[in-house]
Amino acid sequence: MLQAIGAPSVDALIAEIVPADIRATKPLDLPAAESEAGYHRRLRTVAAENRVFRSYIGLGYHDTITPAVVARNVFENPGWYTPYTPYQAEIAQGRLESLLNFQTVVTDLTAMEIANASLLDEATAAAEAVTLMMRVKHRADALTCLVSDRVFPHVMAVLESRAEPLGIKLHVTDLSTAEFTPDVFGVYAQSPDDQGEVVDLKPLVDRAHAAGALVAVGADLLALTLMTPPGEAGADVVIGNAQRFGVPLGYGGPHAAFFATREKFVRQAPGRIIGVSVDSKGRRAFRMALQTREQHIRREKATSNICTAQALLANMAAFYAVYHGPDGLKEIGARVHDQAGRLAAAISALGWKQTNGAYFDTLRFEGEASRVAKVRTAAEIRGINLRYPAPGVVQISLNETVTESDLPDVLSVFGAAGATRIGAPGSVTSSLTAGLRRASEFLTHPVFNTHHSETEMMRYIRGLERKDIGLDTAMIPLGSCTMKLNAAAEMMPVSWPEFSRLHPFVPIEQAEGYQAIFRELEQALATITGFHAVSLQPNSGAQGEYAGLMVIRAYHRARGDLKRNVVLIPQSAHGTNPASASLAGMAVVIVACDDRGNINLDDLRKKAESVRDTLSCLMVTYPSTHGVFEDRIREICAIVHEFGGQVYMDGANMNAQVGVTSPAAIGADVCHLNLHKTFAIPHGGGGPGMGPIGVAAHLAPFLPGHALVPTGGSTPINAVSAAPWGSASILLISYGYIKMLGAEGVTAATKIAMLSANYLKARLEPHYPVLYSGNKGRVAHELIFDLRPFKQRTGIDETDVAKRLMDYGFHAPTVSFPVAGTLMVEPTESEPLEELDRFCDAMIAIRKEIEAVATGAADPKDNALKNAPHTAEDVTASEWNHPYSREQAAYPVPSLRARKFWPTVSRIDNPYGDRNLICICPPIEEYAEV
């Protein structure tokens, strides 16, 4: 590789790539690398420090049973956790079908018209619901949202975080008596609420609509198997957490939130929506509907910065529903509700007052504070966690894992004998009266009424998996996305019950193992970034951006600089940067780039000086979004500091920094880290992600806190995620990545990533122009190939090349980002030379196919590129009317005969899908029409 590149050594190559004034001069101060076996032995002792009680705390988090067929074939299967977001739909049909199932589960249970393919967590979904209602009403004099005083406290905290910068006024009140003044645009309610009470939503919705306001409702999917769904009461948005549909607690995540709304609001909905289109042969095909409308792509005009979902966890929830079907879900819901009713009767007989008139799974008891204290002591002795929201109050939230033998234990902590028997099933009348009980059917589509044996379920899951390309199939050379190895040794502990079965709000002393890991991971990330402190709370890169900006905002305000609200953002920045700035209530000023893709320093100084009294910060990606280390980065940061601003570094490209430079070395004050990129958390087909932030010492006091668990800085900003440490369970993956590589290994990974990128440049530059490179002709960890000249000469564009790569067995590189008409490639350090060469051979062969069009040897319209990808059905059809051979279509290089991935659909018609939006499982009759 070095010979092809023309460098004497890897270190000499790095010296040509990374500017000398920011290059690391000593190794990272990290512990020595551990072997995989040694790491697991040590981690077992750490895991044992977590005490796994039976937690009946609730608050939107419930212990659950993951069906073994789902755990083994999805949760622990690289075929499901290693693929990328399904932008290239032709090689993602399996995941897309499953996500469509998820949307159908949500729409059916909530009785809404459309749903998205998941959001980060329930609190984020609630915040998105409030901002959607505000946008829909779109009145400058209507900025008040009425919020139930019985909303979950962690949801309330994130609502406050998101509302304040946007000028939204949250009026927390008893909604049954709330007054609808003219400035009210919406209402946020919850049922079952924070106390567990089920609310009749119809009167509230009718009052709100009469006053011209919209209504959003936080709901529980399992409860909706028995309860009247909010959609039938007229709600406009319904959100919640799908976690209890088979997704482990994991001390807070990752879990798939759901978001459902009316079809007329579809273009205001955040995140991704899966729909149905047709391919070039007229076959039905799934795709991300309206995908070019994804909110963050609108940059500073975006109304949401959502750039990821929780696809893997949404798929698990969908498969849980497919496996159990409507009858199974009803049975689980009825059993939980029945147990709650019998427990309510038994505890009430002991002299406790149960205050919920109607409930699903949560009971609220009032008694003397001294009696509650005794209950708490007795519960802890028996390994039971209950909730104690106020003096003299104790709450119990039951779940799917509760057995008949658990009920006497719970009853015993209230003073009864351990052997007390609770009434037989059905002996207690349901608290859900006729007006609150569901009458409508749900999940009637055949997919939810077919796969109920393990054999059927296994075959369904594996059949979908075979339609997709993940890292288990081939290299995924996406620029800016770092699709690297997710090592099995890193992944395994996520499934261990000591980590997976902890509720996020257990007493801190029950999670000492997690706390030790957090401390070590925070220290390691602080060492790698050169920063003083780290928050692990943000559960996506975009949430990390938002958190970093809010920390900077709090810093300025603490100093009395209340006017500093301008963010400078280079033209080349990720779309989430300006979107996050807008959500933080900041004004965006774009800074020009020069012809080489670097920030124009003259324009930067001019813009910074023009806003010197209002400058909040600069958002900069480093290495740049163009894949180059800008030589004058320290000067860039110095200019911003000169005019009173802070420097926020987008950590999307940290895979080129670890061990060779750092955010602190360039002069940044804060950065976020995409753990699902640089630090090996898998992309999961579009999520989970994690985006912790590191900050300099002067920003540390403002790191985000939490409403229920002490964390964050001394004067923290409000929480940005529902759980105090975000998606805690997958932090184990990044922790393992660092521990098993050590200082030498993480640094070597960075160097090899840059070696691989420059090797691709050396091999492919004679065939494809490379758009940007450094002063010495080198790129960092990724590079951009310019395909615009080919389109001008031949009509072949970047999309044609992306689709043709599928015929060669590859996922396409990043298409038209950051420059339209280009392909952005990032090989990572994980790919062996054989795979890099296989990719180069494919790209060179495609270049020859382009040239055949240019010379007239191939038809300009009917050629292998324009018709790609080719399915097995296409090339084995009885008729073949193309001027090129079946062999060229299917086997353009000989190696494919031994290793061939077949796309299951041909090129999908995106405009058709956007004109004919179907975002739930269509009726079976529609399939018969095709």
PDB file of N, CA, C and O in Angstrom, residues 679-742:
ATOM      1  N   PHE A 679     -16.033   5.076  17.364  1.00  0.00           N
ATOM      2  CA  PHE A 679     -15.832   4.173  18.490  1.00  0.00           C
ATOM      3  C   PHE A 679     -16.710   2.927  18.441  1.00  0.00           C
ATOM      4  O   PHE A 679     -17.035   2.354  19.464  1.00  0.00           O
ATOM      5  N   ALA A 680     -17.076   2.505  17.224  1.00  0.00           N
ATOM      6  CA  ALA A 680     -17.487   1.134  16.901  1.00  0.00           C
ATOM      7  C   ALA A 680     -18.887   0.715  17.307  1.00  0.00           C
ATOM      8  O   ALA A 680     -19.236  -0.444  17.164  1.00  0.00           O
ATOM      9  N   ILE A 681     -19.729   1.624  17.824  1.00  0.00           N
ATOM     10  CA  ILE A 681     -21.129   1.232  18.006  1.00  0.00           C
ATOM     11  C   ILE A 681     -21.734   1.019  16.623  1.00  0.00           C
ATOM     12  O   ILE A 681     -21.576   1.869  15.747  1.00  0.00           O
ATOM     13  N   PRO A 682     -22.437  -0.082  16.391  1.00  0.00           N
ATOM     14  CA  PRO A 682     -22.945  -0.350  15.038  1.00  0.00           C
ATOM     15  C   PRO A 682     -24.076   0.588  14.647  1.00  0.00           C
ATOM     16  O   PRO A 682     -24.806   1.101  15.488  1.00  0.00           O
ATOM     17  N   HIS A 683     -24.223   0.804  13.338  1.00  0.00           N
ATOM     18  CA  HIS A 683     -25.246   1.714  12.835  1.00  0.00           C
ATOM     19  C   HIS A 683     -26.654   1.121  12.886  1.00  0.00           C
ATOM     20  O   HIS A 683     -27.632   1.851  12.839  1.00  0.00           O
ATOM     21  N   GLY A 684     -26.755  -0.188  12.925  1.00  0.00           N
ATOM     22  CA  GLY A 684     -28.046  -0.819  13.176  1.00  0.00           C
ATOM     23  C   GLY A 684     -29.102  -0.584  12.119  1.00  0.00           C
ATOM     24  O   GLY A 684     -30.287  -0.646  12.405  1.00  0.00           O
ATOM     25  N   GLY A 685     -28.694  -0.288  10.894  1.00  0.00           N
ATOM     26  CA  GLY A 685     -29.674  -0.038   9.850  1.00  0.00           C
ATOM     27  C   GLY A 685     -30.306   1.336   9.948  1.00  0.00           C
ATOM     28  O   GLY A 685     -31.336   1.597   9.356  1.00  0.00           O
ATOM     29  N   GLY A 686     -29.677   2.236  10.708  1.00  0.00           N
ATOM     30  CA  GLY A 686     -30.214   3.584  10.860  1.00  0.00           C
ATOM     31  C   GLY A 686     -30.331   3.986  12.312  1.00  0.00           C
ATOM     32  O   GLY A 686     -31.103   4.869  12.668  1.00  0.00           O
ATOM     33  N   GLY A 687     -29.580   3.378  13.187  1.00  0.00           N
ATOM     34  CA  GLY A 687     -29.586   3.675  14.618  1.00  0.00           C
ATOM     35  C   GLY A 687     -29.560   2.375  15.374  1.00  0.00           C
ATOM     36  O   GLY A 687     -30.020   1.359  14.864  1.00  0.00           O
ATOM     37  N   PRO A 688     -28.959   2.315  16.545  1.00  0.00           N
ATOM     38  CA  PRO A 688     -28.734   3.412  17.488  1.00  0.00           C
ATOM     39  C   PRO A 688     -27.467   4.228  17.203  1.00  0.00           C
ATOM     40  O   PRO A 688     -26.606   3.814  16.443  1.00  0.00           O
ATOM     41  N   GLY A 689     -27.427   5.381  17.849  1.00  0.00           N
ATOM     42  CA  GLY A 689     -26.234   6.215  17.832  1.00  0.00           C
ATOM     43  C   GLY A 689     -26.000   6.774  19.218  1.00  0.00           C
ATOM     44  O   GLY A 689     -26.850   6.666  20.094  1.00  0.00           O
ATOM     45  N   MET A 690     -24.836   7.330  19.411  1.00  0.00           N
ATOM     46  CA  MET A 690     -24.514   8.034  20.661  1.00  0.00           C
ATOM     47  C   MET A 690     -23.604   9.205  20.321  1.00  0.00           C
ATOM     48  O   MET A 690     -22.718   9.080  19.483  1.00  0.00           O
ATOM     49  N   GLY A 691     -23.834  10.359  20.976  1.00  0.00           N
ATOM     50  CA  GLY A 691     -23.054  11.553  20.668  1.00  0.00           C
ATOM     51  C   GLY A 691     -22.588  12.310  21.888  1.00  0.00           C
ATOM     52  O   GLY A 691     -22.940  13.484  22.057  1.00  0.00           O
ATOM     53  N   PRO A 692     -21.794  11.688  22.777  1.00  0.00           N
ATOM     54  CA  PRO A 692     -21.288  12.396  23.962  1.00  0.00           C
ATOM     55  C   PRO A 692     -20.538  13.664  23.580  1.00  0.00           C
ATOM     56  O   PRO A 692     -20.023  13.774  22.456  1.00  0.00           O
ATOM     57  N   ILE A 693     -20.478  14.602  24.507  1.00  0.00           N
ATOM     58  CA  ILE A 693     -19.708  15.823  24.261  1.00  0.00           C
ATOM     59  C   ILE A 693     -18.563  15.929  25.256  1.00  0.00           C
ATOM     60  O   ILE A 693     -18.700  15.578  26.427  1.00  0.00           O
ATOM     61  N   GLY A 694     -17.436  16.418  24.761  1.00  0.00           N
ATOM     62  CA  GLY A 694     -16.304  16.769  25.606  1.00  0.00           C
ATOM     63  C   GLY A 694     -16.175  18.278  25.626  1.00  0.00           C
ATOM     64  O   GLY A 694     -16.436  18.950  24.623  1.00  0.00           O
ATOM     65  N   VAL A 695     -15.777  18.831  26.783  1.00  0.00           N
ATOM     66  CA  VAL A 695     -15.695  20.288  26.915  1.00  0.00           C
ATOM     67  C   VAL A 695     -14.428  20.692  27.656  1.00  0.00           C
ATOM     68  O   VAL A 695     -13.895  19.942  28.480  1.00  0.00           O
ATOM     69  N   ALA A 696     -13.969  21.916  27.367  1.00  0.00           N
ATOM     70  CA  ALA A 696     -12.868  22.519  28.115  1.00  0.00           C
ATOM     71  C   ALA A 696     -13.358  22.862  29.526  1.00  0.00           C
ATOM     72  O   ALA A 696     -14.566  22.893  29.798  1.00  0.00           O
ATOM     73  N   ALA A 697     -12.426  23.155  30.415  1.00  0.00           N
ATOM     74  CA  ALA A 697     -12.753  23.329  31.828  1.00  0.00           C
ATOM     75  C   ALA A 697     -13.789  24.420  32.061  1.00  0.00           C
ATOM     76  O   ALA A 697     -14.666  24.288  32.926  1.00  0.00           O
ATOM     77  N   HIS A 698     -13.726  25.506  31.287  1.00  0.00           N
ATOM     78  CA  HIS A 698     -14.644  26.614  31.552  1.00  0.00           C
ATOM     79  C   HIS A 698     -16.086  26.301  31.159  1.00  0.00           C
ATOM     80  O   HIS A 698     -17.014  27.010  31.573  1.00  0.00           O
ATOM     81  N   LEU A 699     -16.274  25.240  30.388  1.00  0.00           N
ATOM     82  CA  LEU A 699     -17.628  24.837  29.999  1.00  0.00           C
ATOM     83  C   LEU A 699     -18.162  23.682  30.838  1.00  0.00           C
ATOM     84  O   LEU A 699     -19.368  23.389  30.805  1.00  0.00           O
ATOM     85  N   ALA A 700     -17.295  23.029  31.602  1.00  0.00           N
ATOM     86  CA  ALA A 700     -17.683  21.839  32.365  1.00  0.00           C
ATOM     87  C   ALA A 700     -18.843  22.064  33.329  1.00  0.00           C
ATOM     88  O   ALA A 700     -19.686  21.174  33.506  1.00  0.00           O
ATOM     89  N   PRO A 701     -18.938  23.231  33.993  1.00  0.00           N
ATOM     90  CA  PRO A 701     -20.069  23.405  34.922  1.00  0.00           C
ATOM     91  C   PRO A 701     -21.441  23.301  34.275  1.00  0.00           C
ATOM     92  O   PRO A 701     -22.439  23.096  34.974  1.00  0.00           O
ATOM     93  N   PHE A 702     -21.505  23.428  32.946  1.00  0.00           N
ATOM     94  CA  PHE A 702     -22.798  23.514  32.281  1.00  0.00           C
ATOM     95  C   PHE A 702     -23.220  22.203  31.599  1.00  0.00           C
ATOM     96  O   PHE A 702     -24.240  22.167  30.915  1.00  0.00           O
ATOM     97  N   LEU A 703     -22.458  21.127  31.799  1.00  0.00           N
ATOM     98  CA  LEU A 703     -22.826  19.849  31.194  1.00  0.00           C
ATOM     99  C   LEU A 703     -24.217  19.424  31.667  1.00  0.00           C
ATOM    100  O   LEU A 703     -24.609  19.688  32.799  1.00  0.00           O
ATOM    101  N   PRO A 704     -24.998  18.755  30.793  1.00  0.00           N
ATOM    102  CA  PRO A 704     -26.417  18.516  31.088  1.00  0.00           C
ATOM    103  C   PRO A 704     -26.661  17.668  32.332  1.00  0.00           C
ATOM    104  O   PRO A 704     -25.961  16.687  32.586  1.00  0.00           O
ATOM    105  N   GLY A 705     -27.685  18.067  33.073  1.00  0.00           N
ATOM    106  CA  GLY A 705     -28.113  17.324  34.256  1.00  0.00           C
ATOM    107  C   GLY A 705     -29.292  16.433  33.930  1.00  0.00           C
ATOM    108  O   GLY A 705     -29.570  16.118  32.770  1.00  0.00           O
ATOM    109  N   HIS A 706     -30.013  16.018  34.968  1.00  0.00           N
ATOM    110  CA  HIS A 706     -31.169  15.135  34.775  1.00  0.00           C
ATOM    111  C   HIS A 706     -32.151  15.352  35.909  1.00  0.00           C
ATOM    112  O   HIS A 706     -31.759  15.675  37.038  1.00  0.00           O
ATOM    113  N   ALA A 707     -33.432  15.173  35.632  1.00  0.00           N
ATOM    114  CA  ALA A 707     -34.481  15.454  36.611  1.00  0.00           C
ATOM    115  C   ALA A 707     -34.541  14.436  37.737  1.00  0.00           C
ATOM    116  O   ALA A 707     -35.013  14.753  38.838  1.00  0.00           O
ATOM    117  N   LEU A 708     -34.074  13.209  37.507  1.00  0.00           N
ATOM    118  CA  LEU A 708     -34.254  12.142  38.490  1.00  0.00           C
ATOM    119  C   LEU A 708     -32.963  11.559  39.036  1.00  0.00           C
ATOM    120  O   LEU A 708     -32.968  10.940  40.100  1.00  0.00           O
ATOM    121  N   VAL A 709     -31.867  11.738  38.317  1.00  0.00           N
ATOM    122  CA  VAL A 709     -30.595  11.143  38.729  1.00  0.00           C
ATOM    123  C   VAL A 709     -29.526  12.231  38.713  1.00  0.00           C
ATOM    124  O   VAL A 709     -29.361  12.920  37.703  1.00  0.00           O
ATOM    125  N   PRO A 710     -28.788  12.409  39.810  1.00  0.00           N
ATOM    126  CA  PRO A 710     -27.759  13.458  39.828  1.00  0.00           C
ATOM    127  C   PRO A 710     -26.659  13.175  38.805  1.00  0.00           C
ATOM    128  O   PRO A 710     -26.020  12.113  38.842  1.00  0.00           O
ATOM    129  N   THR A 711     -26.439  14.098  37.908  1.00  0.00           N
ATOM    130  CA  THR A 711     -25.364  13.988  36.928  1.00  0.00           C
ATOM    131  C   THR A 711     -25.138  15.366  36.325  1.00  0.00           C
ATOM    132  O   THR A 711     -25.890  16.301  36.558  1.00  0.00           O
ATOM    133  N   GLY A 712     -24.086  15.520  35.560  1.00  0.00           N
ATOM    134  CA  GLY A 712     -23.819  16.783  34.889  1.00  0.00           C
ATOM    135  C   GLY A 712     -22.931  17.700  35.693  1.00  0.00           C
ATOM    136  O   GLY A 712     -22.322  17.305  36.699  1.00  0.00           O
ATOM    137  N   GLY A 713     -22.853  18.965  35.248  1.00  0.00           N
ATOM    138  CA  GLY A 713     -21.982  19.945  35.871  1.00  0.00           C
ATOM    139  C   GLY A 713     -22.592  20.564  37.119  1.00  0.00           C
ATOM    140  O   GLY A 713     -23.698  20.217  37.539  1.00  0.00           O
ATOM    141  N   SER A 714     -21.857  21.512  37.701  1.00  0.00           N
ATOM    142  CA  SER A 714     -22.309  22.159  38.937  1.00  0.00           C
ATOM    143  C   SER A 714     -23.492  23.093  38.700  1.00  0.00           C
ATOM    144  O   SER A 714     -24.322  23.293  39.596  1.00  0.00           O
ATOM    145  N   THR A 715     -23.593  23.677  37.521  1.00  0.00           N
ATOM    146  CA  THR A 715     -24.747  24.503  37.140  1.00  0.00           C
ATOM    147  C   THR A 715     -25.243  24.007  35.784  1.00  0.00           C
ATOM    148  O   THR A 715     -25.098  24.685  34.770  1.00  0.00           O
ATOM    149  N   PRO A 716     -25.824  22.815  35.747  1.00  0.00           N
ATOM    150  CA  PRO A 716     -26.078  22.139  34.474  1.00  0.00           C
ATOM    151  C   PRO A 716     -27.210  22.760  33.672  1.00  0.00           C
ATOM    152  O   PRO A 716     -28.138  23.377  34.219  1.00  0.00           O
ATOM    153  N   ILE A 717     -27.133  22.601  32.367  1.00  0.00           N
ATOM    154  CA  ILE A 717     -28.288  22.858  31.520  1.00  0.00           C
ATOM    155  C   ILE A 717     -29.283  21.720  31.744  1.00  0.00           C
ATOM    156  O   ILE A 717     -28.956  20.687  32.332  1.00  0.00           O
ATOM    157  N   ASN A 718     -30.507  21.913  31.291  1.00  0.00           N
ATOM    158  CA  ASN A 718     -31.510  20.867  31.393  1.00  0.00           C
ATOM    159  C   ASN A 718     -31.098  19.650  30.562  1.00  0.00           C
ATOM    160  O   ASN A 718     -30.279  19.747  29.636  1.00  0.00           O
ATOM    161  N   ALA A 719     -31.706  18.534  30.873  1.00  0.00           N
ATOM    162  CA  ALA A 719     -31.408  17.298  30.151  1.00  0.00           C
ATOM    163  C   ALA A 719     -31.715  17.445  28.669  1.00  0.00           C
ATOM    164  O   ALA A 719     -32.639  18.163  28.274  1.00  0.00           O
ATOM    165  N   VAL A 720     -30.947  16.753  27.846  1.00  0.00           N
ATOM    166  CA  VAL A 720     -31.195  16.729  26.403  1.00  0.00           C
ATOM    167  C   VAL A 720     -31.697  15.364  25.950  1.00  0.00           C
ATOM    168  O   VAL A 720     -32.090  15.199  24.796  1.00  0.00           O
ATOM    169  N   SER A 721     -31.667  14.374  26.839  1.00  0.00           N
ATOM    170  CA  SER A 721     -32.137  13.026  26.529  1.00  0.00           C
ATOM    171  C   SER A 721     -32.964  12.516  27.705  1.00  0.00           C
ATOM    172  O   SER A 721     -32.862  13.033  28.819  1.00  0.00           O
ATOM    173  N   ALA A 722     -33.756  11.493  27.460  1.00  0.00           N
ATOM    174  CA  ALA A 722     -34.646  10.981  28.500  1.00  0.00           C
ATOM    175  C   ALA A 722     -33.884  10.329  29.649  1.00  0.00           C
ATOM    176  O   ALA A 722     -34.245  10.487  30.811  1.00  0.00           O
ATOM    177  N   ALA A 723     -32.839   9.572  29.335  1.00  0.00           N
ATOM    178  CA  ALA A 723     -32.094   8.842  30.358  1.00  0.00           C
ATOM    179  C   ALA A 723     -30.821   9.608  30.715  1.00  0.00           C
ATOM    180  O   ALA A 723     -30.240  10.297  29.869  1.00  0.00           O
ATOM    181  N   PRO A 724     -30.367   9.503  31.956  1.00  0.00           N
ATOM    182  CA  PRO A 724     -29.224  10.324  32.405  1.00  0.00           C
ATOM    183  C   PRO A 724     -27.927  10.055  31.663  1.00  0.00           C
ATOM    184  O   PRO A 724     -27.105  10.969  31.519  1.00  0.00           O
ATOM    185  N   TRP A 725     -27.730   8.823  31.205  1.00  0.00           N
ATOM    186  CA  TRP A 725     -26.523   8.500  30.430  1.00  0.00           C
ATOM    187  C   TRP A 725     -26.898   7.994  29.043  1.00  0.00           C
ATOM    188  O   TRP A 725     -26.254   7.121  28.474  1.00  0.00           O
ATOM    189  N   GLY A 726     -27.955   8.582  28.492  1.00  0.00           N
ATOM    190  CA  GLY A 726     -28.371   8.253  27.136  1.00  0.00           C
ATOM    191  C   GLY A 726     -28.620   6.766  26.969  1.00  0.00           C
ATOM    192  O   GLY A 726     -29.251   6.116  27.799  1.00  0.00           O
ATOM    193  N   SER A 727     -28.143   6.222  25.870  1.00  0.00           N
ATOM    194  CA  SER A 727     -28.293   4.785  25.589  1.00  0.00           C
ATOM    195  C   SER A 727     -27.152   4.039  26.266  1.00  0.00           C
ATOM    196  O   SER A 727     -26.173   3.627  25.632  1.00  0.00           O
ATOM    197  N   ALA A 728     -27.294   3.871  27.578  1.00  0.00           N
ATOM    198  CA  ALA A 728     -26.182   3.424  28.419  1.00  0.00           C
ATOM    199  C   ALA A 728     -25.607   2.075  27.999  1.00  0.00           C
ATOM    200  O   ALA A 728     -24.389   1.875  28.034  1.00  0.00           O
ATOM    201  N   SER A 729     -26.463   1.141  27.612  1.00  0.00           N
ATOM    202  CA  SER A 729     -25.957  -0.216  27.381  1.00  0.00           C
ATOM    203  C   SER A 729     -24.966  -0.279  26.233  1.00  0.00           C
ATOM    204  O   SER A 729     -24.031  -1.083  26.251  1.00  0.00           O
ATOM    205  N   ILE A 730     -25.136   0.585  25.211  1.00  0.00           N
ATOM    206  CA  ILE A 730     -24.208   0.504  24.078  1.00  0.00           C
ATOM    207  C   ILE A 730     -22.926   1.295  24.329  1.00  0.00           C
ATOM    208  O   ILE A 730     -21.988   1.209  23.528  1.00  0.00           O
ATOM    209  N   LEU A 731     -22.861   2.021  25.441  1.00  0.00           N
ATOM    210  CA  LEU A 731     -21.579   2.605  25.825  1.00  0.00           C
ATOM    211  C   LEU A 731     -20.560   1.502  26.110  1.00  0.00           C
ATOM    212  O   LEU A 731     -19.353   1.719  25.998  1.00  0.00           O
ATOM    213  N   LEU A 732     -21.060   0.324  26.458  1.00  0.00           N
ATOM    214  CA  LEU A 732     -20.172  -0.831  26.678  1.00  0.00           C
ATOM    215  C   LEU A 732     -19.348  -1.134  25.430  1.00  0.00           C
ATOM    216  O   LEU A 732     -18.201  -1.604  25.537  1.00  0.00           O
ATOM    217  N   ILE A 733     -19.913  -0.890  24.257  1.00  0.00           N
ATOM    218  CA  ILE A 733     -19.224  -1.218  23.008  1.00  0.00           C
ATOM    219  C   ILE A 733     -18.007  -0.320  22.831  1.00  0.00           C
ATOM    220  O   ILE A 733     -16.897  -0.790  22.544  1.00  0.00           O
ATOM    221  N   SER A 734     -18.209   0.989  23.007  1.00  0.00           N
ATOM    222  CA  SER A 734     -17.084   1.918  22.869  1.00  0.00           C
ATOM    223  C   SER A 734     -16.070   1.725  23.987  1.00  0.00           C
ATOM    224  O   SER A 734     -14.857   1.860  23.768  1.00  0.00           O
ATOM    225  N   TYR A 735     -16.565   1.413  25.165  1.00  0.00           N
ATOM    226  CA  TYR A 735     -15.676   1.116  26.293  1.00  0.00           C
ATOM    227  C   TYR A 735     -14.785  -0.077  25.938  1.00  0.00           C
ATOM    228  O   TYR A 735     -13.554  -0.039  26.127  1.00  0.00           O
ATOM    229  N   GLY A 736     -15.387  -1.127  25.381  1.00  0.00           N
ATOM    230  CA  GLY A 736     -14.613  -2.302  24.982  1.00  0.00           C
ATOM    231  C   GLY A 736     -13.642  -2.000  23.857  1.00  0.00           C
ATOM    232  O   GLY A 736     -12.507  -2.499  23.845  1.00  0.00           O
ATOM    233  N   TYR A 737     -14.078  -1.179  22.905  1.00  0.00           N
ATOM    234  CA  TYR A 737     -13.210  -0.784  21.789  1.00  0.00           C
ATOM    235  C   TYR A 737     -11.919  -0.151  22.315  1.00  0.00           C
ATOM    236  O   TYR A 737     -10.811  -0.501  21.884  1.00  0.00           O
ATOM    237  N   ILE A 738     -12.047   0.770  23.244  1.00  0.00           N
ATOM    238  CA  ILE A 738     -10.873   1.467  23.781  1.00  0.00           C
ATOM    239  C   ILE A 738     -10.044   0.538  24.659  1.00  0.00           C
ATOM    240  O   ILE A 738      -8.809   0.516  24.575  1.00  0.00           O
ATOM    241  N   LYS A 739     -10.726  -0.253  25.479  1.00  0.00           N
ATOM    242  CA  LYS A 739     -10.001  -1.128  26.416  1.00  0.00           C
ATOM    243  C   LYS A 739      -9.227  -2.237  25.698  1.00  0.00           C
ATOM    244  O   LYS A 739      -8.116  -2.596  26.110  1.00  0.00           O
ATOM    245  N   MET A 740      -9.798  -2.778  24.628  1.00  0.00           N
ATOM    246  CA  MET A 740      -9.124  -3.892  23.957  1.00  0.00           C
ATOM    247  C   MET A 740      -8.108  -3.435  22.913  1.00  0.00           C
ATOM    248  O   MET A 740      -7.284  -4.231  22.471  1.00  0.00           O
ATOM    249  N   LEU A 741      -8.152  -2.158  22.532  1.00  0.00           N
ATOM    250  CA  LEU A 741      -7.141  -1.626  21.623  1.00  0.00           C
ATOM    251  C   LEU A 741      -6.032  -0.901  22.370  1.00  0.00           C
ATOM    252  O   LEU A 741      -4.868  -0.959  21.966  1.00  0.00           O
ATOM    253  N   GLY A 742      -6.403  -0.201  23.451  1.00  0.00           N
ATOM    254  CA  GLY A 742      -5.405   0.572  24.182  1.00  0.00           C
ATOM    255  C   GLY A 742      -4.898   1.747  23.365  1.00  0.00           C
ATOM    256  O   GLY A 742      -5.328   1.989  22.237  1.00  0.00           O
TER     257      GLY A 742
END
